[in-house]
């Protein structure tokens, strides 16, 4: 089954809630490395953004620059494009978006090569 690295950014206060949600919904697919579950790497930094007209920001005001203490969260995802083969990556992303506090979730997905 293909493996991916999901990287997302979230306010530090939401990191553990999001991880717990993803681990609970996808216990054999998200954060699984060999015989270990619940694996993630979290690094702290500062995110910045300016909500544009029409946005409904969870933090900040439209038109005002905002800086937020955020975590960069990295997890391995065992996923497939084929529903019969197991969890699909788009389902993991849907769950991330459901539980994440931001209106627009910043994330990256990288396909991992088997070596």
XYZ file of N, CA and C in Angstrom:
345
model
N 0.851 -1.179 0.000
C 0.000 0.000 0.000
C 0.899 1.245 0.000
N 0.579 2.231 -0.806
C 1.392 3.460 -0.858
C 1.414 4.192 0.483
N 2.545 4.834 0.735
C 2.678 5.644 1.948
C 2.859 7.095 1.541
N 2.286 7.967 2.361
C 2.382 9.405 2.136
C 2.821 10.086 3.420
N 3.371 11.269 3.287
C 3.644 12.126 4.445
C 2.652 13.273 4.345
N 1.808 13.402 5.357
C 0.876 14.519 5.457
C 1.483 15.538 6.404
N 1.613 16.765 5.935
C 2.125 17.870 6.741
C 1.033 18.923 6.794
N 0.662 19.339 8.011
C -0.329 20.415 8.125
C 0.089 21.376 9.220
N -0.488 22.552 9.171
C -0.172 23.624 10.114
C -1.434 23.959 10.891
N -1.283 24.131 12.210
C -2.439 24.388 13.057
C -2.023 25.214 14.272
N -2.961 25.993 14.843
C -2.634 26.663 16.102
C -2.212 25.605 17.130
N -1.229 25.931 17.942
C -0.700 24.953 18.893
C -1.780 24.390 19.813
N -2.786 25.189 20.111
C -3.850 24.734 21.012
C -4.712 23.635 20.391
N -4.632 23.431 19.084
C -5.465 22.430 18.402
C -4.715 21.167 17.998
N -3.418 21.163 18.132
C -2.605 20.054 17.620
C -3.048 18.698 18.154
N -3.120 18.550 19.461
C -3.426 17.237 20.040
C -4.854 16.790 19.745
N -5.786 17.723 19.666
C -7.172 17.382 19.317
C -7.235 16.820 17.903
N -6.542 17.476 16.977
C -6.537 17.020 15.586
C -5.877 15.652 15.478
N -4.710 15.491 16.107
C -4.027 14.201 16.046
C -4.882 13.086 16.647
N -5.484 13.335 17.791
C -6.329 12.316 18.426
C -7.476 11.917 17.504
N -8.062 12.888 16.828
C -9.168 12.626 15.901
C -8.694 11.747 14.735
N -7.591 12.124 14.115
C -7.087 11.352 12.972
C -6.654 9.951 13.391
N -5.963 9.835 14.533
C -5.532 8.519 15.012
C -6.737 7.629 15.329
N -7.795 8.204 15.900
C -8.988 7.425 16.247
C -9.749 6.974 14.997
N -9.836 7.842 14.001
C -10.576 7.510 12.784
C -9.810 6.565 11.851
N -8.497 6.628 11.891
C -7.670 5.828 10.984
C -6.522 5.161 11.750
N -6.840 4.293 12.727
C -5.796 3.743 13.599
C -4.747 2.888 12.885
N -5.098 2.290 11.754
C -4.129 1.454 11.035
C -3.487 2.198 9.868
N -3.887 3.453 9.651
C -3.398 4.176 8.475
C -2.629 5.451 8.790
N -3.066 6.203 9.789
C -2.440 7.497 10.096
C -1.528 7.352 11.315
N -0.284 7.778 11.172
C 0.656 7.755 12.291
C 1.177 6.381 12.638
N 1.116 5.476 11.703
C 1.562 4.099 11.937
C 2.929 3.888 11.291
N 3.919 3.528 12.092
C 5.254 3.219 11.580
C 5.665 1.882 12.186
N 5.664 0.843 11.371
C 5.974 -0.498 11.863
C 5.007 -0.913 12.953
N 5.537 -1.291 14.107
C 4.705 -1.730 15.225
C 4.359 -0.591 16.178
N 4.508 0.638 15.729
C 4.208 1.814 16.553
C 3.051 2.587 15.948
N 2.124 3.013 16.811
C 1.001 3.834 16.375
C 1.088 5.201 17.019
N 0.266 6.111 16.560
C 0.229 7.462 17.130
C 1.506 8.241 16.915
N 2.223 7.946 15.834
C 3.499 8.622 15.565
C 3.273 9.944 14.834
N 3.953 10.977 15.283
C 3.895 12.292 14.632
C 5.144 13.069 15.002
N 5.492 14.021 14.159
C 6.552 14.963 14.481
C 5.924 16.343 14.481
N 6.157 17.099 15.557
C 5.552 18.422 15.717
C 6.661 19.435 15.960
N 6.670 20.487 15.163
C 7.627 21.574 15.381
C 6.871 22.895 15.421
N 7.319 23.778 16.286
C 6.627 25.044 16.533
C 7.199 26.166 15.678
N 6.325 27.085 15.301
C 6.739 28.252 14.527
C 5.653 29.314 14.564
N 5.799 30.313 13.729
C 4.819 31.392 13.655
C 4.232 31.435 12.256
N 2.924 31.321 12.172
C 2.227 31.448 10.896
C 1.691 32.860 10.765
N 1.545 33.317 9.537
C 0.958 34.645 9.337
C 0.017 34.613 8.147
N -0.986 35.476 8.197
C -1.976 35.555 7.128
C -2.756 36.850 7.266
N -3.439 37.225 6.181
C -4.341 38.377 6.180
C -5.672 37.884 5.621
N -6.713 37.756 6.455
C -8.014 37.336 5.947
C -8.537 38.351 4.917
N -8.976 37.838 3.773
C -9.478 38.688 2.697
C -10.990 38.875 2.815
N -11.501 39.835 2.085
C -12.942 40.127 2.071
C -13.715 38.846 1.766
N -14.736 38.560 2.558
C -15.540 37.359 2.391
C -15.100 36.208 3.284
N -13.906 36.298 3.843
C -13.415 35.245 4.745
C -14.128 35.335 6.087
N -14.215 34.207 6.762
C -14.760 34.146 8.115
C -13.678 33.539 9.002
N -12.674 34.333 9.354
C -11.515 33.786 10.070
C -11.848 33.310 11.486
N -11.264 32.164 11.856
C -11.389 31.667 13.226
C -10.562 32.530 14.170
N -9.499 33.125 13.632
C -8.607 34.002 14.394
C -8.378 35.249 13.557
N -8.471 36.417 14.168
C -8.159 37.659 13.466
C -9.362 38.324 12.819
N -9.079 39.402 12.091
C -10.111 40.221 11.448
C -9.805 40.340 9.959
N -10.834 40.483 9.150
C -10.662 40.688 7.713
C -9.818 41.937 7.479
N -8.805 41.797 6.628
C -7.959 42.919 6.251
C -6.829 43.241 7.210
N -6.757 42.538 8.325
C -5.729 42.820 9.331
C -4.707 41.680 9.368
N -3.418 41.998 9.210
C -2.401 40.945 9.298
C -2.435 40.268 10.677
N -2.298 38.963 10.670
C -2.361 38.173 11.905
C -1.142 37.259 11.968
N -0.563 37.143 13.148
C 0.539 36.210 13.401
C 0.087 35.283 14.528
N 0.261 33.977 14.303
C -0.253 32.978 15.233
C 0.832 31.941 15.525
N 0.986 31.578 16.800
C 1.887 30.485 17.156
C 1.243 29.189 16.666
N 1.928 28.527 15.747
C 1.382 27.329 15.122
C 2.371 26.173 15.221
N 1.825 24.979 15.014
C 2.644 23.780 14.910
C 2.625 23.283 13.474
N 3.777 22.803 13.035
C 3.875 22.047 11.784
C 3.807 20.591 12.229
N 2.823 19.869 11.755
C 2.594 18.490 12.176
C 2.827 17.572 10.979
N 3.630 16.530 11.198
C 3.935 15.571 10.134
C 3.525 14.177 10.584
N 2.768 13.485 9.740
C 2.371 12.104 10.019
C 2.497 11.277 8.742
N 2.820 10.007 8.910
C 2.822 9.068 7.797
C 1.400 8.554 7.631
N 0.967 8.427 6.369
C -0.369 7.906 6.070
C -0.218 6.748 5.090
N -0.755 5.602 5.471
C -0.823 4.453 4.568
C -2.169 4.572 3.867
N -2.153 4.932 2.597
C -3.399 5.208 1.887
C -3.324 4.671 0.472
N -4.476 4.694 -0.175
C -4.571 4.175 -1.526
C -5.544 5.017 -2.333
N -5.428 4.962 -3.629
C -6.407 5.612 -4.504
C -7.594 4.683 -4.724
N -7.444 3.427 -4.364
C -8.470 2.411 -4.584
C -9.207 2.120 -3.277
N -10.528 2.423 -3.222
C -11.289 2.193 -1.982
C -11.230 0.746 -1.489
N -11.097 -0.213 -2.398
C -11.053 -1.623 -1.999
C -9.741 -1.977 -1.295
N -8.723 -1.148 -1.472
C -7.405 -1.442 -0.899
C -7.197 -0.864 0.493
N -8.130 -0.117 0.995
C -7.966 0.487 2.317
C -8.371 1.945 2.308
N -7.871 2.687 3.267
C -8.250 4.087 3.423
C -7.756 4.906 2.226
N -8.582 5.824 1.788
C -8.218 6.717 0.697
C -7.686 8.027 1.280
N -6.679 8.592 0.647
C -6.065 9.831 1.144
C -7.086 10.949 1.265
N -8.000 11.046 0.308
C -8.972 12.145 0.374
C -9.864 12.043 1.609
N -10.096 10.832 2.121
C -10.883 10.684 3.356
C -10.122 11.240 4.554
N -8.818 11.008 4.589
C -7.992 11.554 5.671
C -8.035 13.080 5.622
N -7.924 13.647 4.419
C -7.966 15.109 4.275
C -9.330 15.673 4.658
N -10.402 14.968 4.321
C -11.748 15.404 4.725
C -11.859 15.472 6.246
N -11.355 14.447 6.931
C -11.414 14.440 8.398
C -10.546 15.549 8.986
N -9.373 15.777 8.400
C -8.516 16.875 8.854
C -9.276 18.195 8.768
N -9.936 18.432 7.646
C -10.667 19.691 7.445
C -11.862 19.815 8.390
N -12.494 18.687 8.745
C -13.639 18.713 9.670
C -13.234 19.188 11.060
N -12.085 18.718 11.543
C -11.684 18.965 12.931
C -10.776 20.185 13.081
N -10.173 20.645 11.991
C -9.239 21.775 12.030
C -10.006 23.077 12.264
N -9.471 23.997 13.092
C -10.202 25.231 13.393
C -10.215 26.264 12.262
N -9.285 26.182 11.331
C -9.201 27.195 10.275
C -10.192 26.934 9.144
N -10.674 28.015 8.571
C -11.566 27.956 7.413
C -10.839 27.338 6.209
N -9.577 27.709 6.025
C -8.724 27.160 4.961
C -7.535 26.470 5.633
N -7.420 25.175 5.432
C -6.359 24.398 6.073
C -5.128 24.363 5.159
N -3.983 24.737 5.702
C -2.725 24.649 4.953
C -2.136 23.260 5.177
N -1.972 22.508 4.092
C -1.398 21.170 4.202
C -0.647 20.815 2.921
N 0.258 19.850 3.052
C 1.000 19.287 1.925
C 0.915 17.770 2.034
N 0.905 17.101 0.893
C 0.940 15.641 0.854
C 2.102 15.234 -0.050
N 2.982 14.387 0.481
C 4.144 13.900 -0.267
C 4.057 12.384 -0.380
N 4.247 11.864 -1.569
C 4.293 10.410 -1.731
C 5.681 9.929 -1.316
N 5.723 8.907 -0.472
C 6.986 8.341 0.001
C 7.361 7.142 -0.865
N 8.594 7.094 -1.276
C 9.084 5.992 -2.098
C 9.595 4.864 -1.205
N 9.328 3.616 -1.579
C 9.850 2.489 -0.793
C 11.321 2.248 -1.118
N 12.161 2.255 -0.106
C 13.585 1.975 -0.286
C 13.993 0.826 0.600
